[in-house]
Coordinates of C-alpha atoms in Angstrom, one line a residue:
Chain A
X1 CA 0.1 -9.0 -28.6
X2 CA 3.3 -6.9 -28.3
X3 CA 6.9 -9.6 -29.3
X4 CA 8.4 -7.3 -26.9
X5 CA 6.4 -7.1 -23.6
X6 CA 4.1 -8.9 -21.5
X7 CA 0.7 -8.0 -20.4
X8 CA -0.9 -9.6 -17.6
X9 CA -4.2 -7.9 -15.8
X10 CA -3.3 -8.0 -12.2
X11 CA -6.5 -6.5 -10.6
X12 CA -9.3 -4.3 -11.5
X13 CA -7.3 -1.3 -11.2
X14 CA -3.8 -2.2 -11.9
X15 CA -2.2 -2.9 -15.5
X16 CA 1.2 -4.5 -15.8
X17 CA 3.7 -4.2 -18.5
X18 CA 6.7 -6.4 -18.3
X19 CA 9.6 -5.9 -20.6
X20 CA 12.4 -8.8 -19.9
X21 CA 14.7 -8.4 -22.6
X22 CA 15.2 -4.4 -22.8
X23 CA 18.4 -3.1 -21.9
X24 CA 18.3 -0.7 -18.9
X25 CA 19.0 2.4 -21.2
X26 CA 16.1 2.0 -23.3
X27 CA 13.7 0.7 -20.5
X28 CA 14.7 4.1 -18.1
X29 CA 14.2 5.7 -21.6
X30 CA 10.6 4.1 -22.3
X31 CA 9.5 4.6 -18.7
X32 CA 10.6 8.3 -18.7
X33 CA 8.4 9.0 -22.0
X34 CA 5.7 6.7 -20.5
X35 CA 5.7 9.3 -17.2
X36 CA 5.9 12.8 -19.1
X37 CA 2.8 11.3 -21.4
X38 CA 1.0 10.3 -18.6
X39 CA -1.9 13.0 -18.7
X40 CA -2.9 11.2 -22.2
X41 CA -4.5 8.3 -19.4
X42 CA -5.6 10.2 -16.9
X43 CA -6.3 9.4 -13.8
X44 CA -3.7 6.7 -14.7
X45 CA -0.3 6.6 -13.3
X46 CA 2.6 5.3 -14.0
X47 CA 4.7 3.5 -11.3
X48 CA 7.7 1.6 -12.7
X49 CA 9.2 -1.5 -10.6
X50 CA 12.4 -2.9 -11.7
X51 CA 11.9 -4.5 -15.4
X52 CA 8.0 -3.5 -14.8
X53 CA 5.7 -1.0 -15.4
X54 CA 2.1 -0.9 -13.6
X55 CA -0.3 1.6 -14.8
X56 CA -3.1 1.9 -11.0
X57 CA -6.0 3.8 -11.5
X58 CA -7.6 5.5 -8.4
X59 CA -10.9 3.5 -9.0
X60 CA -11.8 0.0 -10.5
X61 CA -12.6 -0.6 -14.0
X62 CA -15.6 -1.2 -15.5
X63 CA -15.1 -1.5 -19.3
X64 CA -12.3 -3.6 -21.2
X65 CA -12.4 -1.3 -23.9
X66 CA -9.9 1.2 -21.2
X67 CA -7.4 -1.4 -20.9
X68 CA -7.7 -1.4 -24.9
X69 CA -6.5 2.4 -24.5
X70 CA -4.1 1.8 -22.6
X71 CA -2.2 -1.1 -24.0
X72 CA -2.3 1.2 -27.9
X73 CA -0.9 4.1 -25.4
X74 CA 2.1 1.9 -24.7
X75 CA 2.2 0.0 -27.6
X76 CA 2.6 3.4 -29.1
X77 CA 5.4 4.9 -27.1
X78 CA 7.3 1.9 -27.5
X79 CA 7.2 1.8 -30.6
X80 CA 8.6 5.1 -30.9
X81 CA 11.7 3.6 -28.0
X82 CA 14.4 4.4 -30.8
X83 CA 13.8 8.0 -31.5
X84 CA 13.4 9.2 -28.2
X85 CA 16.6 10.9 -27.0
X86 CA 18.4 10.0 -24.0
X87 CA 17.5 11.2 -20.6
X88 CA 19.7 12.6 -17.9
X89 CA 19.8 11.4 -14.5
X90 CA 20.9 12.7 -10.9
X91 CA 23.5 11.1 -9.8
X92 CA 24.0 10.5 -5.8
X93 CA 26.9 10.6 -3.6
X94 CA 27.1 9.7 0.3
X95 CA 29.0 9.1 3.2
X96 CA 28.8 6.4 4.9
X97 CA 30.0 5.5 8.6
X98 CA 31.1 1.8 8.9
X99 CA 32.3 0.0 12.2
X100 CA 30.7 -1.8 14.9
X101 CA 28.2 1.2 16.4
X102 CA 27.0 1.2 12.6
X103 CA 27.5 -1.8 10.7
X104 CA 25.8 -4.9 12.8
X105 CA 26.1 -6.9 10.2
X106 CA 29.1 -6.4 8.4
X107 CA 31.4 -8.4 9.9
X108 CA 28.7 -11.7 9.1
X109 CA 28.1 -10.7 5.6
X110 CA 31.8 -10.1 4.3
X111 CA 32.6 -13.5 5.9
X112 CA 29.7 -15.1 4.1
X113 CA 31.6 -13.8 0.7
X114 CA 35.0 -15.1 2.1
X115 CA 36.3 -11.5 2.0
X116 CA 37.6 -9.5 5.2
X117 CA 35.8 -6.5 6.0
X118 CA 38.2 -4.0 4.7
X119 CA 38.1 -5.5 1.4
X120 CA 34.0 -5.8 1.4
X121 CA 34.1 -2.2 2.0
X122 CA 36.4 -1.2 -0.4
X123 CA 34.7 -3.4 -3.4
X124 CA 31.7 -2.2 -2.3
X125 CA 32.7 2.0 -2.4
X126 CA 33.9 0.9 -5.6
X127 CA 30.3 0.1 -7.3
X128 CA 28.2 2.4 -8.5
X129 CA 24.8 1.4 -8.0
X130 CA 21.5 2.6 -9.8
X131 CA 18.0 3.1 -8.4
X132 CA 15.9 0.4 -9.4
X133 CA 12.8 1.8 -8.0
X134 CA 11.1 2.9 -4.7
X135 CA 8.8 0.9 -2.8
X136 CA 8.8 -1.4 0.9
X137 CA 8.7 2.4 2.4
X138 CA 8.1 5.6 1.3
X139 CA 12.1 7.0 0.4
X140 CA 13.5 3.2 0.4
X141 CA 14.8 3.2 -2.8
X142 CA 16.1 -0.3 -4.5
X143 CA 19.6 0.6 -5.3
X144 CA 21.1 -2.2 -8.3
X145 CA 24.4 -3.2 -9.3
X146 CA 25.8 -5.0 -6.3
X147 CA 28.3 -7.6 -7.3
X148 CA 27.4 -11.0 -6.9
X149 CA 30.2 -11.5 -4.3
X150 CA 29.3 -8.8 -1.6
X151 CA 25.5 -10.1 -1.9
X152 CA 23.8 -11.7 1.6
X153 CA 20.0 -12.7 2.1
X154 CA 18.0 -11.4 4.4
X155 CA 17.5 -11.9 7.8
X156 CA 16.0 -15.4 9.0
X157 CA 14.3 -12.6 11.3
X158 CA 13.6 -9.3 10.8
X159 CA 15.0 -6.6 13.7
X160 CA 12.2 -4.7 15.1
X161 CA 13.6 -1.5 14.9
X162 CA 16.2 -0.5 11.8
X163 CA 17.5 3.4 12.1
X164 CA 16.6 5.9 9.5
X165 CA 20.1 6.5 7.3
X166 CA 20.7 2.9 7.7
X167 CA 23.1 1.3 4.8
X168 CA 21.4 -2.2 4.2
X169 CA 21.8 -5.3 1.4
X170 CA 19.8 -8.1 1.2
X171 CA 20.0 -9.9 -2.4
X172 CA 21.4 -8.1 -5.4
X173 CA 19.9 -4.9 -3.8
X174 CA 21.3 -2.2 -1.6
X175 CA 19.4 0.3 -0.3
X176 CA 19.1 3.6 2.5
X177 CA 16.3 3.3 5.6
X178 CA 14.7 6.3 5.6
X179 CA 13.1 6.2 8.4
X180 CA 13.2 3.7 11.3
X181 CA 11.1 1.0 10.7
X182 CA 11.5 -2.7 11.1
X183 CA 13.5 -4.3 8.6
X184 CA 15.2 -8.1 7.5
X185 CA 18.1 -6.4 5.6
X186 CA 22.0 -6.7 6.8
X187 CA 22.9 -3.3 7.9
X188 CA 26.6 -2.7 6.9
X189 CA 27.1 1.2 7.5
X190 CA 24.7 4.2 8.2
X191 CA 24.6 7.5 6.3
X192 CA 24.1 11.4 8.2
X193 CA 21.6 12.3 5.3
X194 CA 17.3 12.2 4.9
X195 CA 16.2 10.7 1.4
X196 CA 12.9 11.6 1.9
X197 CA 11.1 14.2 3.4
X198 CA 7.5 15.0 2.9
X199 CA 8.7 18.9 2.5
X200 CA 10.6 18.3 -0.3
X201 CA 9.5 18.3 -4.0
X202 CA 9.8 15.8 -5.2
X203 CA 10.2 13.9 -1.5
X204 CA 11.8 11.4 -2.1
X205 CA 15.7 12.3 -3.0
X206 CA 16.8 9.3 -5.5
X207 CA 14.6 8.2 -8.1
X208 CA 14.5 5.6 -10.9
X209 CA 17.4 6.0 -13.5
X210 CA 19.5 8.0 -10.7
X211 CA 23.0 6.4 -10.2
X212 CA 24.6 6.3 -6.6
X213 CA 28.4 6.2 -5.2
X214 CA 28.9 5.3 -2.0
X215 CA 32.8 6.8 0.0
X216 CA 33.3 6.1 3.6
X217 CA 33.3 9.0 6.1
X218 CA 36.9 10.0 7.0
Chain B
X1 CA -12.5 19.6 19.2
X2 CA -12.0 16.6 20.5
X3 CA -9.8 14.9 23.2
X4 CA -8.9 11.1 23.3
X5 CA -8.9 9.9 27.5
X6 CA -8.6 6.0 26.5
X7 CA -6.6 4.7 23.4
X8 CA -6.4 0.9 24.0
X9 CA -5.6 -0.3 20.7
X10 CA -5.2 1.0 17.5
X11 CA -6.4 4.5 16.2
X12 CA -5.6 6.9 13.6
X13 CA -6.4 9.7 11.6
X14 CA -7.5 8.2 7.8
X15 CA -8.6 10.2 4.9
X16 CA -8.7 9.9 1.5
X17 CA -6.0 7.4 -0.3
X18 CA -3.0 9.2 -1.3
X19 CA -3.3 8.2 -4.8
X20 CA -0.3 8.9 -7.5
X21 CA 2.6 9.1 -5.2
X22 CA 3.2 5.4 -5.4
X23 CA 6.6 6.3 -7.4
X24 CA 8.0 7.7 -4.0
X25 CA 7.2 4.2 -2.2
X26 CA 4.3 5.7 -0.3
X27 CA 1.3 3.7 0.2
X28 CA -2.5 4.7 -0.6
X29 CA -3.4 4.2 3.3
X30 CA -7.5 5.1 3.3
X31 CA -9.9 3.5 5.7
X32 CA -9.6 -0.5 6.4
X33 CA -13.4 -0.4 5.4
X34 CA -13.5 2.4 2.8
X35 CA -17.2 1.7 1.9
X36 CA -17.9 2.4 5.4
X37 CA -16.2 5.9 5.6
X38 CA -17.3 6.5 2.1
X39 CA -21.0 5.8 3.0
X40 CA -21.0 8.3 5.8
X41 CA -18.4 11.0 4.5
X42 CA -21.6 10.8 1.5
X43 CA -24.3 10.9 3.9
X44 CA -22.6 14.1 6.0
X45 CA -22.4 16.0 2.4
X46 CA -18.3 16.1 2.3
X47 CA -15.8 14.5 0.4
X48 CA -13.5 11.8 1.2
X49 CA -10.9 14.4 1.9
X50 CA -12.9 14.5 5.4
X51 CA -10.2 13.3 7.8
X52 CA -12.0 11.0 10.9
X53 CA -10.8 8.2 12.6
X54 CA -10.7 4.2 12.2
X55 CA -10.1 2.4 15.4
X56 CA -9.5 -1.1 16.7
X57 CA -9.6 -2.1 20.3
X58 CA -11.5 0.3 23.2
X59 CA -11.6 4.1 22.8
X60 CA -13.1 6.8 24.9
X61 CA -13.0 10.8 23.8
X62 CA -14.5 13.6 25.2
X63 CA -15.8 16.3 23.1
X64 CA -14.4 19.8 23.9
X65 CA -16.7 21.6 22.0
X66 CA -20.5 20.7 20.3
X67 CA -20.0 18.6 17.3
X68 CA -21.6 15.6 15.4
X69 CA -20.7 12.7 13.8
X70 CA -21.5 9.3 12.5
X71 CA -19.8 5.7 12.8
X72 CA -20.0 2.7 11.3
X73 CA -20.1 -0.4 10.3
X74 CA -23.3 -2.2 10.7
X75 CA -22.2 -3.4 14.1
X76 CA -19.8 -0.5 15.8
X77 CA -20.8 -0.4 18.8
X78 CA -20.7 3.0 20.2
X79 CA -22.0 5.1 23.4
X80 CA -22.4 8.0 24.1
X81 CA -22.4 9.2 28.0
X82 CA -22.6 5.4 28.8
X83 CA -25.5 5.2 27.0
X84 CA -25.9 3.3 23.1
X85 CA -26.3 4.9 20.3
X86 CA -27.7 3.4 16.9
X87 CA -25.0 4.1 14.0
X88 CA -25.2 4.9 10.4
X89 CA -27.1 8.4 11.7
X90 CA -26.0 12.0 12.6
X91 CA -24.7 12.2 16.3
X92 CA -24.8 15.4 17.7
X93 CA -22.6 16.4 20.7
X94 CA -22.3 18.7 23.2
X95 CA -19.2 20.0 25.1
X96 CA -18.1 17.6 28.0
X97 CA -19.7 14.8 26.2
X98 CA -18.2 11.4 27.1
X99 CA -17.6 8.9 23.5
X100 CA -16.8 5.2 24.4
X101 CA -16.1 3.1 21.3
X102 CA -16.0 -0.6 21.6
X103 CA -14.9 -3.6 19.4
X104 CA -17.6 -3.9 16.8
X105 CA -19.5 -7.3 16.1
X106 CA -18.0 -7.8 12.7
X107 CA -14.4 -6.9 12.1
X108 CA -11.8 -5.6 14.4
X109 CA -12.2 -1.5 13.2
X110 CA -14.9 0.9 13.5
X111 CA -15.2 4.3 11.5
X112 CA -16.0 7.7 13.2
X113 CA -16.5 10.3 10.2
X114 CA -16.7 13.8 11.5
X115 CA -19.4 16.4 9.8
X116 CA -16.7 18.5 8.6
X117 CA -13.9 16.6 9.2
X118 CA -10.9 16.6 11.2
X119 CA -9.0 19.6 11.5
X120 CA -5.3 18.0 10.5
X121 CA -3.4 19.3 7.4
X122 CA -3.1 17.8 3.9
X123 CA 0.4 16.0 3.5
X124 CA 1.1 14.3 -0.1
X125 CA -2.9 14.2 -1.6
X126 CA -4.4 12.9 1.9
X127 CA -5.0 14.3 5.7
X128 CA -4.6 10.7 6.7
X129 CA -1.6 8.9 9.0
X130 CA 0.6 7.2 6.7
X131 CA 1.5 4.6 9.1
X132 CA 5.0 3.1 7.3
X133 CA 6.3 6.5 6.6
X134 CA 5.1 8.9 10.1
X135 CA 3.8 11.5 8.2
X136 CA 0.1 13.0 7.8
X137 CA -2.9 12.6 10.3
X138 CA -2.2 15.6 12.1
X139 CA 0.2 13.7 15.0
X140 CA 2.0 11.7 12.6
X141 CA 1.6 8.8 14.5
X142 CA -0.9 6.6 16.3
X143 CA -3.7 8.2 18.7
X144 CA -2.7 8.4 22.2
X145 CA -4.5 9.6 25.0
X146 CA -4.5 13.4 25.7
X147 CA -4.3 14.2 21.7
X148 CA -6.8 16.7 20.5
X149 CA -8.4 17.3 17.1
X150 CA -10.2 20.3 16.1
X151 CA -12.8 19.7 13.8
X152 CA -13.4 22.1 10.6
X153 CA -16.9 23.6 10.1
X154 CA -18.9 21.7 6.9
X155 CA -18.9 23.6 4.1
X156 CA -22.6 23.1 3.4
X157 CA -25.3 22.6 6.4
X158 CA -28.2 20.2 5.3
X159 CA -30.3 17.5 6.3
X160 CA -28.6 14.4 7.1
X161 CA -30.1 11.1 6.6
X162 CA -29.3 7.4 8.1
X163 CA -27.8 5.4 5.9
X164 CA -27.4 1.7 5.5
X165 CA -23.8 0.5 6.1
X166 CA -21.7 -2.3 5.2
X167 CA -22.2 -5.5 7.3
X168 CA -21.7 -9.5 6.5
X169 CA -25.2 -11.7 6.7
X170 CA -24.8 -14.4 9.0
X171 CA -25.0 -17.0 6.1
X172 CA -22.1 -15.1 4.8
X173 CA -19.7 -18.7 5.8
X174 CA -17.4 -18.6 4.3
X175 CA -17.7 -15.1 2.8
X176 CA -17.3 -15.6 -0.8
X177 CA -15.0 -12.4 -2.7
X178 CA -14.9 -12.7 -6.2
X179 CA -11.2 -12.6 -7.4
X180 CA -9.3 -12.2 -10.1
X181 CA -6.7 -15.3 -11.0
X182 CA -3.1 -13.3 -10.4
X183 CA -0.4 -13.7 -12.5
X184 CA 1.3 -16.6 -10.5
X185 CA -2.0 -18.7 -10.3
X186 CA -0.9 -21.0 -12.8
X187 CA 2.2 -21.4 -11.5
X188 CA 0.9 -22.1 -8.4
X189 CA -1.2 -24.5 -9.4
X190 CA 1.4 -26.5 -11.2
X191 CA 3.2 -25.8 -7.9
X192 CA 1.3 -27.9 -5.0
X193 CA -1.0 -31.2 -5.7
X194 CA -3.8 -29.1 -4.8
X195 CA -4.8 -25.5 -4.0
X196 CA -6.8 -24.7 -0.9
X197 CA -10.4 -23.1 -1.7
X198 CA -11.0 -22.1 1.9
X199 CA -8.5 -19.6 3.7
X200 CA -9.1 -18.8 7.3
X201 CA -8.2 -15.7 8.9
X202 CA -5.3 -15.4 11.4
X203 CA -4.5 -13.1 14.6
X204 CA -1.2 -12.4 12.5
X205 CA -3.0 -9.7 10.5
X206 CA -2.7 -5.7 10.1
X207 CA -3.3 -2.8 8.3
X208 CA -0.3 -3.9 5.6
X209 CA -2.1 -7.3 5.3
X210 CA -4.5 -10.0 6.9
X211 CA -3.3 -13.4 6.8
X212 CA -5.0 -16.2 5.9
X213 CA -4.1 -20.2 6.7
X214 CA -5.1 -23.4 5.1
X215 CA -3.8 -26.9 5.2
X216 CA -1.6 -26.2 2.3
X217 CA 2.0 -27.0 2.8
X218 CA 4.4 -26.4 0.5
X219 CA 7.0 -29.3 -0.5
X220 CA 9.5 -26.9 -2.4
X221 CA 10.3 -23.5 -2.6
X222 CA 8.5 -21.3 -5.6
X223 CA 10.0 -19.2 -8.0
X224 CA 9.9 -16.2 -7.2
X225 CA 8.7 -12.9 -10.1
X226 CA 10.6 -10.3 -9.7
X227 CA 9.4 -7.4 -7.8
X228 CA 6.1 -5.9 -8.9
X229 CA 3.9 -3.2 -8.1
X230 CA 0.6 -3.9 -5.4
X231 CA -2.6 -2.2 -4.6
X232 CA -4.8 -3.2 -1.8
X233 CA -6.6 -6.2 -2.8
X234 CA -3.8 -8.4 -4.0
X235 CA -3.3 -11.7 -2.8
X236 CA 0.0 -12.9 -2.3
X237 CA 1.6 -16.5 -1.6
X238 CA 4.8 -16.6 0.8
X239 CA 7.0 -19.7 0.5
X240 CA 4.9 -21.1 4.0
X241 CA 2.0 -21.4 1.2
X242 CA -0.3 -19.3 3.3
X243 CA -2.1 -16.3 1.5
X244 CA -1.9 -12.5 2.2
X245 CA -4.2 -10.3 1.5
X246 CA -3.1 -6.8 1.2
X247 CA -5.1 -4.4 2.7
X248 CA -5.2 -0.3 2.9
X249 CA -1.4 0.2 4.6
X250 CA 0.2 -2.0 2.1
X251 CA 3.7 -1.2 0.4
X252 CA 3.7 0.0 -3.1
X253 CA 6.3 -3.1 -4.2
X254 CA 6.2 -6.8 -3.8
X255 CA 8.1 -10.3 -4.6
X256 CA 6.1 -13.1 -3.3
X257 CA 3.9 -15.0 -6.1
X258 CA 0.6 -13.3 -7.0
X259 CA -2.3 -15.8 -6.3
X260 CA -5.1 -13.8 -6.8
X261 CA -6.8 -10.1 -7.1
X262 CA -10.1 -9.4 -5.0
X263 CA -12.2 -6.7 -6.9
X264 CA -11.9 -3.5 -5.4
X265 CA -15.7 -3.0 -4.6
X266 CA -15.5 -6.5 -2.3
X267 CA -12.9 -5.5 -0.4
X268 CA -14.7 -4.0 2.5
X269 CA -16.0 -7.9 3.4
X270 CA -11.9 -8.6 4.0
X271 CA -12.4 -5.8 6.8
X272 CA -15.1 -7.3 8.4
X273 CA -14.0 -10.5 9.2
X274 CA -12.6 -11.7 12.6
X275 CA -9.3 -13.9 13.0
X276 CA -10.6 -17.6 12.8
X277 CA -13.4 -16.6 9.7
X278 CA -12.9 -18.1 6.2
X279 CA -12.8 -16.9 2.7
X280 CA -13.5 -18.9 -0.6
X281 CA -12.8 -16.9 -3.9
X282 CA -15.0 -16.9 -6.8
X283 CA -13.0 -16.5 -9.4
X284 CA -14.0 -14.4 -12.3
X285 CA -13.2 -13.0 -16.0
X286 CA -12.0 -10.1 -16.6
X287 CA -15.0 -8.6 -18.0
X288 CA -16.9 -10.6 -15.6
X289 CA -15.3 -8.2 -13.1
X290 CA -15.5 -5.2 -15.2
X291 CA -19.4 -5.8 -15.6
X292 CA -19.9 -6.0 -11.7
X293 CA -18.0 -2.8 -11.1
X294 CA -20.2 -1.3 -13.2
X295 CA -23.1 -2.4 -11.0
X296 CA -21.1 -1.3 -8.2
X297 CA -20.6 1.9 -9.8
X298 CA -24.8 2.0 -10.4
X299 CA -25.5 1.4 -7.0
X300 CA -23.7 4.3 -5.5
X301 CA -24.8 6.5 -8.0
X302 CA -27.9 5.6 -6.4
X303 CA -27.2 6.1 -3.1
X304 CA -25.9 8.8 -4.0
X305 CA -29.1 10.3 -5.8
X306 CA -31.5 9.0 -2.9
X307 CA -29.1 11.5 -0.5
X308 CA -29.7 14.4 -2.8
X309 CA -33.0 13.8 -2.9
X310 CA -33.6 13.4 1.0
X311 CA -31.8 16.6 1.6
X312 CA -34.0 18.5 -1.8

C-alpha cells in the first residue's frame, strides 16, 4: 500500500484515491496526468473531487485483478508527481450584482461574521478563489479559498427555487447556480453570465485547477 | 408518433446513462429500473441508446401513427383501448390507438421501450432528460400532456420474443441487496450503540434518492468526509441517521458518511419497492461481489444468446 494515498473500494464500479497531505499544486498536477492517461483504463474515468480522485467504470466489476491495474496505473503516475511539469489553468473573472433584488442573504451572513456588508463585499472581491471540483449540478462548480471570516452554513431550509447566475456560499465554498434549481446556500449577489451550456465544448465553463476573481458590477 | 392526453405524475424521456461527463457535475440519469429497460431494449433488437419512457403515477397517450412497443416490469399494468395487455411482449399499435398506463404492483415506475426508439436528439452521450440540469429528452423537461414524440424506424426488423422481466417474489420481506461495507461503516459503527439491519422505505423518495427509516437515532453529530464522488447505488447516512440510497438521478458529489454500496446488478430490487417496504443488506467481500457480477454478467449473456437464437 501507497505511504501517500488512501484506497478504499467504494462500490463495484467506483475506485477511490484519496491524497490528504498533497499540496494543491502537485495534486491539480497528478490529477491532470491521471486525465490525459486516462485511455490506458479504458472505459475508466477519472472524476476528481476536492482532495479525491474516483476512477467509475460504466459497468460493475467482476475480477479484482482490474482494481490491481488500476491501483499500479496510479501508483505509477504518482510516482512520476515530481517530473511532470506544471500545468496551466483558465482563470475566471465576473461581475457580480449585489443589493437587496440580488443578494437575499447578504445582509444575514456579513452580520454573522460581525462585518457590515460593504466590508463583506469588499474582502470577498478581494479573494481569489479556485475550482475545487464540479458536482451537486451539472455547471455548479465548488469554488475554494473563502476566508474563514466571510464563511456561513447552509440554510436550516433549502429555498425551492434558487436563479441560474446566482452567487452562493455555504461553508468554506462559494459557488455560481447555473441553472435554477433548489438550493440551501446563502445567495449574496447574482452574475449576467451561463457557466454551463450543453452547446459548449467543454460545457461546463470553470473546471478543476481554474482560479476565479470576483468585481462588482458598476 | 405519439401524443401524451394525461400526465398525472411523473414521466420522462430516459435513455442510456450519460457515462463520463461526471467531471462537468452531470449525473448518469438511465432508467429507475435499468434491468427492465435493458431486458426489452434487448428483446426489441436495439441498443440502450433507444430513448422510451419511465413513468410514475397515471398516463394515457394516443398513438398518431402505427407503432409497437413493450413495457415492463413484471407488474406494469398497462391497456390498451381500455382493454389489458400482458407485458414483457411486442405491442403493436395502430393510429388513434388509446395507451392508459397505471401504477404498477411493485414499485412506483413502469418502463415503455419503443421498437426503435424515441425520436429525441442525443445531448452529452444520452437521448435521456437529465432532470437536475433541463437538458436532453427531447422537451427538456418533464412530460406534459399535448407533447409529441416521433418514433425512429428499428434499424433491423426481426422476430420479437416475450421476455421475462424483473419482479420481487412475494417472500421477498424484507428484500435482501447484497452491499458492500462503504467507507464510513466503521465509523459508523463506532458511532451509534447499534446499527439498524432493517431500513424501511419512505414516501420522501425520488429519482436523486429513496429514503429509508429505522429506529436509529443519532445522539451526536458525525464527522463528516470530505466530499466524494457517487454512483447510483451508494448508501449514504445524514446526521438524522436515516439511510439514502442513491438512485439513477443522483448528483456526481457527496458529503454525508458512506454506509454502504449495493452491487450494481441488485439495484433494480431498490426500484421496485413501495414506500413502507424494508431492506436488510447482506454484506459481502469484495471478491464476493466481484464473483456474483460475473454470474450476473453469465446470465445476460444468456439471455442474450436465447434472443439470437429465437430470432435465428
Amino acid at each position: 500500500m501507497n505511504e501517500h494515498f488512501q484506497l478504499h473500494v467504494v462500490s463495484d464500479r467506483l475506485l477511490e484515491f484519496n491524497f490528504p497531505r498533497l499540496s494543491d499544486a502537485l495534486r491539480f498536477r497528478l490529477f491532470k496526468a491521471l486525465e490525459r492517461q486516462q485511455a490506458d483504463i479504458a472505459p475508466w474515468q477519472v472524476f476528481w473531487v476536492g482532495q479525491k480522485v474516483a476512477l467509475i467504470s460504466p459497468r460493475s466489476i467482476t475480477s479484482d485483478h482490474e482494481f490491481d491495474h488500476l491501483y499500479q496505473h496510479v501508483s505509477g503516475i504518482f510516482a512520476q508527481l515530481n517530473s511532470f511539469p506544471n500545468e496551466k489553468f483558465d482563470s475566471h473573472h465576473f461581475e457580480v450584482q449585489f443589493g437587496s433584488d440580488y443578494s437575499p442573504d447578504l445582509e444575514r451572513v456579513a452580520e454573522l461574521n460581525r462585518l457590515s456588508v460593504r466590508q463583506w463585499v469588499e474582502q470577498f472581491l478581494q479573494t481569489e478563489f479556485t475550482v475545487g471540483f464540479n458536482g451537486f449540478l451539472p455547471g455548479f462548480s465548488y469554488l475554494s479559498g473563502l476566508s474563514s471570516n466571510l464563511q456561513a452554513p447552509r440554510l436550516q431550509a433549502p429555498r425551492k427555487r434558487v436563479l441560474a447566475g446566482s452567487l452562493a456560499v455555504a461553508g468554506q465554498y462559494c459557488a455560481l447556480y447555473p441553472c435554477d434549481s433548489p438550493g440551501g446556500w446563502n445567495i449574496v449577489g447574482w452574475v449576467n453570465r451561463q457557466v454551463f451550456s450543453v452547446s459548449h465544448e467543454p460545457p461546463c465553463l470553470m473546471m478543476p485547477g481554474d482560479t476565479v476573481r470576483f468585481s462588482e458590477v458598476k | 408518433m405519439i401524443r401524451v392526453t394525461k400526465a398525472s405524475g411523473m414521466g420522462l424521456v430516459v435513455g442510456q446513462t450519460r457515462f463520463g461527463f461526471q467531471r462537468y457535475g452531470v449525473p448518469e440519469g438511465g432508467a429507475m429500473n435499468f434491468l427492465s429497460m435493458a431486458r426489452m431494449n434487448a428483446a426489441l433488437g436495439q441498443s440502450m441508446d433507444a430513448a422510451g419512457f419511465e413513468l410514475t403515477g397515471h398516463f394515457k397517450f394516443e398513438a398518431l401513427e402505427p407503432f409497437s412497443m413493450m413495457c415492463g416490469p413484471a407488474s406494469a399494468k398497462v391497456k390498451i383501448n381500455e382493454e389489458s395487455v400482458h407485458v414483457g411482449q411486442l405491442i403493436s399499435l395502430n393510429s388513434q390507438d388509446l395507451i392508459e398506463i397505471m401504477p404498477p404492483a411493485q414499485g412506483l415506475w413502469t418502463q415503455v421501450a419503443f421498437l426503435g426508439g424515441l425520436d429525441v436528439e442525443s445531448v452529452l452521450g444520452s437521448r435521456g432528460l437529465c432532470t437536475a440540469g433541463g437538458f436532453g429528452g427531447g422537451t427538456q423537461r418533464l412530460l406534459k400532456v399535448d407533447d409529441e414524440f416521433g418514433i425512429d424506424s428499428p434499424l433491423t426488423i426481426g422476430k420479437v420474443p416475450s421476455i421475462a422481466l424483473p419482479a420481487l417474489s412475494q417472500t421477498d420481506d424484507p428484500v435482501r441487496l447484497r452491499a458492500l461495507k462503504g467507507p464510513e461503516y466503521d465509523m459508523l459503527e463506532h458511532s451509534v450503540n447499534l446499527l439498524p439491519t432493517k431500513w424501511e422505505l419512505s414516501t420522501n423518495s425520488s429519482r436523486m434518492g429513496y429514503r429509508f427509516e429505522s429506529s436509529l437515532e443519532l445522539s451526536h453529530l458525525l464527522n463528516l468526509p470530505s466530499s466524494y464522488a457517487c454512483t447510483a447505488g451508494l448508501v449514504q447516512m445524514p446526521p438524522d441517521g436515516q439511510i439514502v440510497v442513491l438512485m439513477a438521478d443522483a448528483q456526481v458529489s457527496g458529503g454525508y458518511p458512506r454506509y454502504a454500496s449495493i452491487l450494481q446488478s441488485e439495484l433494480w430490487k431498490v426500484s421496485l419497492l413501495l414506500p413502507g417496504q424494508s431492506i436488510e443488506f447482506d454484506w459481502v467481500s469484495f471478491s464476493d461481489a466481484c464473483q456474483y457480477n460475473k454470474k450476473s454478467q453469465d446470465q445476460w449473456c444468456r439471455f442474450e444468446q436465447a434472443i439470437a437464437a429465437f430470432r435465428g
